C-alpha positions as MATLAB code, in Angstrom:
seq = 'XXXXXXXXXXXXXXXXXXXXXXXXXXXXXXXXXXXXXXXXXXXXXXXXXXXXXXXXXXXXXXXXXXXXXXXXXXXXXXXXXXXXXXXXXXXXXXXXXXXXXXXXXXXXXXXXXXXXXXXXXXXXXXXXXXXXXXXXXXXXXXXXXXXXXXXXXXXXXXXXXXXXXXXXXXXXXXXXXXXXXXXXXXXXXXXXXXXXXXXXXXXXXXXXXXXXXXXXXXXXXXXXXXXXXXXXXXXXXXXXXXXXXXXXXXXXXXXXXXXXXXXXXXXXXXXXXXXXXXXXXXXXXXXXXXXXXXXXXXXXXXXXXXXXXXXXXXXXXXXXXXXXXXXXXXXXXXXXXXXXXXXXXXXXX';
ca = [
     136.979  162.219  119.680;
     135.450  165.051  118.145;
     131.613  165.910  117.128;
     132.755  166.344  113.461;
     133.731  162.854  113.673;
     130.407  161.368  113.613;
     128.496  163.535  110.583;
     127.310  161.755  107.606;
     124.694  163.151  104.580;
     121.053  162.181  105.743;
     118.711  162.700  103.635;
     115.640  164.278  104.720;
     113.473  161.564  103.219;
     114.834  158.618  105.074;
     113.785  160.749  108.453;
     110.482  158.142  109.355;
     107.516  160.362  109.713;
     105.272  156.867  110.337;
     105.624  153.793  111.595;
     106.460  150.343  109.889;
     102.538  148.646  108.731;
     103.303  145.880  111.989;
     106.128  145.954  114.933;
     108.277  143.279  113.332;
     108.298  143.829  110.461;
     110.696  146.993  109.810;
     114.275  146.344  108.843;
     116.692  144.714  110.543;
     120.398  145.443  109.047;
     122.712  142.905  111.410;
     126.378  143.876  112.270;
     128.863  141.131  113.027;
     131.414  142.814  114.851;
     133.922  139.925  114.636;
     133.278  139.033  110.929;
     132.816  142.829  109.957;
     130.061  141.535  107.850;
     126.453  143.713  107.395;
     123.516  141.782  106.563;
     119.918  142.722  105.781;
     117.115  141.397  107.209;
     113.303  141.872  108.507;
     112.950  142.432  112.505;
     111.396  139.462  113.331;
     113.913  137.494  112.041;
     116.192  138.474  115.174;
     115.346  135.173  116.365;
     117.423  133.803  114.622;
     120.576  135.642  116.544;
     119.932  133.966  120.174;
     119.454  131.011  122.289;
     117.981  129.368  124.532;
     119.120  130.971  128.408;
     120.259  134.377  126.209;
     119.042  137.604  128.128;
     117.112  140.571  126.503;
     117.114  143.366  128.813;
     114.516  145.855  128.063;
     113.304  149.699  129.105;
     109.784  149.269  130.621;
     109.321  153.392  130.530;
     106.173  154.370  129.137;
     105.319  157.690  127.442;
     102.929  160.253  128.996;
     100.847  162.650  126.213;
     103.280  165.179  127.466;
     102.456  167.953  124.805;
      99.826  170.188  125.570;
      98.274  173.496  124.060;
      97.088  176.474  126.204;
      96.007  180.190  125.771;
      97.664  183.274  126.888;
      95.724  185.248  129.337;
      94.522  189.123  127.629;
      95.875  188.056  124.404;
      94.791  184.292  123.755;
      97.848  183.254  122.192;
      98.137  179.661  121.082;
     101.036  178.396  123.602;
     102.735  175.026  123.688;
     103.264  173.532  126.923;
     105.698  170.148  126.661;
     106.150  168.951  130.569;
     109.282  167.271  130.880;
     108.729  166.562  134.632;
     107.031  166.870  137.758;
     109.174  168.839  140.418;
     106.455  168.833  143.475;
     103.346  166.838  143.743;
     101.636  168.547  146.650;
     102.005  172.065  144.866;
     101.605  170.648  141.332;
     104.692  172.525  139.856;
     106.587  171.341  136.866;
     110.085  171.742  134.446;
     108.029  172.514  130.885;
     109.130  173.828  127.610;
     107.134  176.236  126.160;
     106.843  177.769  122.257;
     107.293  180.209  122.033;
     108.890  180.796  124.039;
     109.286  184.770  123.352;
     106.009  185.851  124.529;
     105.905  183.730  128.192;
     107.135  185.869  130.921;
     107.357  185.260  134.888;
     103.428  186.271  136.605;
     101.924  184.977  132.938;
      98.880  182.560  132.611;
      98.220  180.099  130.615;
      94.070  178.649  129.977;
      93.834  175.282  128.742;
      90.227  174.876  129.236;
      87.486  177.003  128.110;
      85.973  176.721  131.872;
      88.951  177.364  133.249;
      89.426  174.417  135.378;
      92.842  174.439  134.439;
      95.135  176.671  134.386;
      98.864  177.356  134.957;
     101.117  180.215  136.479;
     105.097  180.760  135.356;
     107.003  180.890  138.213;
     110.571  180.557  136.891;
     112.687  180.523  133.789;
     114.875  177.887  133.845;
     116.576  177.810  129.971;
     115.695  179.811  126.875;
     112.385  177.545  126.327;
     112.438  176.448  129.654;
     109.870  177.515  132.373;
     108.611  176.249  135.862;
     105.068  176.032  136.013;
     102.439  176.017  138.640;
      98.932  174.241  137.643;
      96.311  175.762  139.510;
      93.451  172.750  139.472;
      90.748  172.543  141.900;
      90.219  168.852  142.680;
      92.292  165.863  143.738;
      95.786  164.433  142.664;
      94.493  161.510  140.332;
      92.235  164.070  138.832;
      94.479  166.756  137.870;
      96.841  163.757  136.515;
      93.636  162.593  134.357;
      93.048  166.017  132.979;
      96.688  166.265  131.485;
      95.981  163.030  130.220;
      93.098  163.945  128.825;
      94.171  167.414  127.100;
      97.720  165.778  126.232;
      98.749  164.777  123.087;
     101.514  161.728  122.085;
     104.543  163.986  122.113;
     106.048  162.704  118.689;
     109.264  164.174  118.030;
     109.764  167.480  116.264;
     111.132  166.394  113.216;
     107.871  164.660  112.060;
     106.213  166.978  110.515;
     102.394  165.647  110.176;
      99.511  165.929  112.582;
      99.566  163.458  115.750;
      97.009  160.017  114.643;
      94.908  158.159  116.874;
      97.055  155.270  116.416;
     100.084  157.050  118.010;
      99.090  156.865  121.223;
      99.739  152.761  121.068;
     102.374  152.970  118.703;
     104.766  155.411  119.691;
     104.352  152.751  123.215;
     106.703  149.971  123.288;
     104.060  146.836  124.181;
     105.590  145.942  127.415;
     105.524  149.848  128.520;
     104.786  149.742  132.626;
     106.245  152.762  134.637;
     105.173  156.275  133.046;
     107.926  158.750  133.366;
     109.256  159.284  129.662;
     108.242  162.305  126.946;
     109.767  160.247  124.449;
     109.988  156.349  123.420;
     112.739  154.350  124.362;
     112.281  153.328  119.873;
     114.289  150.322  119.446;
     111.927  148.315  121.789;
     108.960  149.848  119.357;
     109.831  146.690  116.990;
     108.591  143.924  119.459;
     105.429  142.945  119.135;
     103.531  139.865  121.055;
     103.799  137.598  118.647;
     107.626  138.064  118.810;
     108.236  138.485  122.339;
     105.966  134.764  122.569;
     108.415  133.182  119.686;
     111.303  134.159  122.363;
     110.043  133.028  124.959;
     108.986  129.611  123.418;
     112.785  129.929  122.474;
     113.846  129.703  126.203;
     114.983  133.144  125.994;
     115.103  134.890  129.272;
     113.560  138.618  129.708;
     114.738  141.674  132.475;
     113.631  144.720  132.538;
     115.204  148.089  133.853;
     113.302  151.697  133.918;
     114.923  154.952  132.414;
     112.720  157.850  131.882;
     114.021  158.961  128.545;
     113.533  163.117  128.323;
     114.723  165.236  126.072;
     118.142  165.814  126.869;
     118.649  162.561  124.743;
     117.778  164.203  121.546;
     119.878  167.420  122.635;
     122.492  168.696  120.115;
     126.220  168.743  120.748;
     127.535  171.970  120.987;
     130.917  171.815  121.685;
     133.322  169.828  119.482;
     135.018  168.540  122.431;
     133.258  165.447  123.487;
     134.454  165.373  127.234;
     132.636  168.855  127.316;
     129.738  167.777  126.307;
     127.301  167.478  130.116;
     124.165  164.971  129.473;
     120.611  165.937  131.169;
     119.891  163.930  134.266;
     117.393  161.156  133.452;
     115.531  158.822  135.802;
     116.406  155.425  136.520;
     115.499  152.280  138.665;
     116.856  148.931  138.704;
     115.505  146.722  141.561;
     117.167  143.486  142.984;
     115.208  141.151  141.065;
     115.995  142.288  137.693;
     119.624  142.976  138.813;
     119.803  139.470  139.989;
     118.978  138.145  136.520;
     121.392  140.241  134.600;
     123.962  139.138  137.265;
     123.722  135.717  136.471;
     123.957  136.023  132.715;
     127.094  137.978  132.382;
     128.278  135.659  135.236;
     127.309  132.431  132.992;
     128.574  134.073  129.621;
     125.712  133.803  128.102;
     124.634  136.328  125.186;
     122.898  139.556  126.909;
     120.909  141.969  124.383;
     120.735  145.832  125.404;
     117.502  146.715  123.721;
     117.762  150.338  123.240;
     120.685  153.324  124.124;
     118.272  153.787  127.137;
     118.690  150.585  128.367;
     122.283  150.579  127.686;
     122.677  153.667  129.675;
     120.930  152.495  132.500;
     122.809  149.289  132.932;
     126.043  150.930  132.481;
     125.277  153.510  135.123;
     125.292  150.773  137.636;
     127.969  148.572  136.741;
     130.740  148.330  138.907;
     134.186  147.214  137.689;
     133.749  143.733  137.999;
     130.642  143.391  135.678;
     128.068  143.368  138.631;
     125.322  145.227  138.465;
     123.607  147.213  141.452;
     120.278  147.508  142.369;
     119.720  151.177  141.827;
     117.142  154.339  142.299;
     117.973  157.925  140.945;
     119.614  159.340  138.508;
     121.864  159.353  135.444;
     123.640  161.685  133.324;
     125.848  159.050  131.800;
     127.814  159.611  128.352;
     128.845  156.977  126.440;
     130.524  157.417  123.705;
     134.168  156.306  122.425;
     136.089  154.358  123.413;
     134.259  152.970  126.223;
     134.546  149.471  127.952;
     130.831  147.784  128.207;
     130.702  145.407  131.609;
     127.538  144.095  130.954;
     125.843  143.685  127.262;
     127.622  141.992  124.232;
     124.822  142.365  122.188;
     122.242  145.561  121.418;
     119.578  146.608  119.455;
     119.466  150.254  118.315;
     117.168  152.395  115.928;
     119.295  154.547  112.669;
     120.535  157.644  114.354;
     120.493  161.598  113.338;
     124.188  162.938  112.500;
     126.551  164.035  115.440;
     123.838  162.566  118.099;
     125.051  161.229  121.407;
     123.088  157.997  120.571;
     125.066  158.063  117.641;
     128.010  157.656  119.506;
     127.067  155.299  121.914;
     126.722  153.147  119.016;
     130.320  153.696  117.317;
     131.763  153.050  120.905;
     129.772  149.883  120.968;
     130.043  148.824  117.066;
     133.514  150.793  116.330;
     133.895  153.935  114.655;
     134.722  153.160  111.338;
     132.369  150.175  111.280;
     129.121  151.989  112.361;
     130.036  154.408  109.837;
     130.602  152.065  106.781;
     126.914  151.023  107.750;
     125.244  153.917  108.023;
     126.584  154.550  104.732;
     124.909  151.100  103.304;
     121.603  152.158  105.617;
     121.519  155.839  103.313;
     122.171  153.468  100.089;
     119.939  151.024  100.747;
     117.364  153.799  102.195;
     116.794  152.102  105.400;
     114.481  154.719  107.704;
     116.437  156.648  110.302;
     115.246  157.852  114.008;
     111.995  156.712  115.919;
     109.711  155.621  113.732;
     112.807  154.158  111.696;
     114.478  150.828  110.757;
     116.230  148.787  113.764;
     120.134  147.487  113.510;
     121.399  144.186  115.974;
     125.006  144.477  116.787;
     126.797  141.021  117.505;
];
């Protein structure tokens, strides 16, 4: 399989700069892998696909305001900070991007406070926007961890263009969001709203949950045309016995099991083992799906529209088949569904 293979014409306009007006009620464009048939529906309606004792497995990651804004020191250049993750606790040093990233050298500071009270020193240079930070804070752990908080802003993605909103910071949150760790949503579960997840669970639907701390290496462009070249960044995961338990018992009872998200199909597909059991796990993944590829544990999923040539993309067409995800995205530019995280949702059966 090649990159190449998975490019189609997007146009710019179907690229979701804002959410749908409520959760559930985006588009929902249904593939029937055994039929081959594509129909077009409203989220909540996904309902209507399960039954009672069916399993939706979701990604309880939550977002952090991971983007922040500091000055240079001497020249008080405006300096974006995005902190992808913590590397040491005690000595409060961290993997960041920075932009741009020209003008940030080793032994430069960066103010993000007009009193000072916090401030950060490069220490390393990890990629071309890449740098290792030290924050130099004078007060306690919970307290330097509030002031990010409280200086960071919902890191939306790139390609939407507007301002950050107030109502970002709940919306660009899936509802059931519990373990902070990601700088970017885990989008298909951003369709689910209360009112849903209570009509599923009145339908005897069973819930699990699994944590992967999507970064940015998701959203990272292919550059080789070689797929087997292509090396995924390391994300977090954890699966504990519990959860694993339930999943267990699903596959084991052939009942319908719904990936809800490419994050939460990676992370369950991590720790399969041959024989469709999955594994209590703790660490981390730099899985690549893409095809052909033999799923162990989901035979259902819920996905957002994805950007051309993406690995998501592919995870998809190994999931959907090839030619099959790419007659619908062709209906989904047609019928202008809304494509990447803000964007319409697709169920694969």
């Amino acid at each position: 399989m090649k990159t190449s293979d998975f490019n189609f014409d997007l146009p710019e306009e179907l690229l979701a700069e804002h959410p749908s007006e409520h959760r559930d009620e985006s588009r929902l464009m249904v593939l029937d892998r055994k039929n081959q048939t594509i129909e077009h529906k409203t989220f909540k309606d996904v309902v209507d696909y399960f039954d009672e004792k069916d399993l939706f497995i979701f990604n309880n990651t939550k977002v952090f305001p991971a983007r922040l804004y500091g000055n240079k020191e001497k020249t008080g250049a405006k300096i974006e900070v995005f902190l992808l993750r913590e590397l040491d606790k005690e000595t409060r040093v961290w993997d960041v991007l920075v932009d741009p990233a020209r003008k940030i050298r080793i032994g430069n500071k960066l103010f993000f406070t007009e009193d000072e009270s916090l401030v950060a020193e490069v220490i390393d240079n990890t990629t071309s926007r890449g740098r290792t930070l030290r924050f130099l804070f004078d007060g306690p752990y919970e307290e330097f961890r509030s002031k990010l908080k409280e200086l960071g802003e919902t890191p939306l993605p790139k390609y939407i263009k507007r301002e950050v909103e107030p109502e970002d910071a709940e919306r660009y949150q899936t509802i059931y969001a519990k373990v902070e760790g990601a700088v970017a949503a885990p989008t298909a579960g951003l369709h689910f709203s209360k009112h849903l997840m209570k009509r599923l669970e009145i339908k005897g639907i069973d819930f699990a949950e699994v944590t992967l701390h999507v970064g940015l290496g998701t959203f990272n462009p292919i550059e080789v045309e070689d797929l087997s070249k292509h090396k995924m960044e390391s994300e977090e995961i954890m699966i504990d016995e519990k959860n694993a338990e339930i999943i267990n018992k699903a596959v084991q009872e052939n009942r319908r099991v719904c990936a809800v998200g490419t994050t939460t199909m990676r992370a369950i597909e991590t720790s399969v083992s041959s024989n469709r059991k999955i594994s209590a796990i703790n660490g981390w993944t730099n899985k690549f799906i893409y095809p052909p590829h033999d799923f162990g544990v989901a035979n259902t999923m819920i996905t957002n529209f994805h950007t051309p040539k993406s690995t998501l993309m592919m995870m998809i067409a190994a999931f959907a088949g090839k030619d099959f995800l790419m007659q619908a995205y062709e209906e989904a530019v047609r019928e202008k569904y809304k494509f990447y995280s803000y964007g319409d949702a697709m169920l694969i059966i």
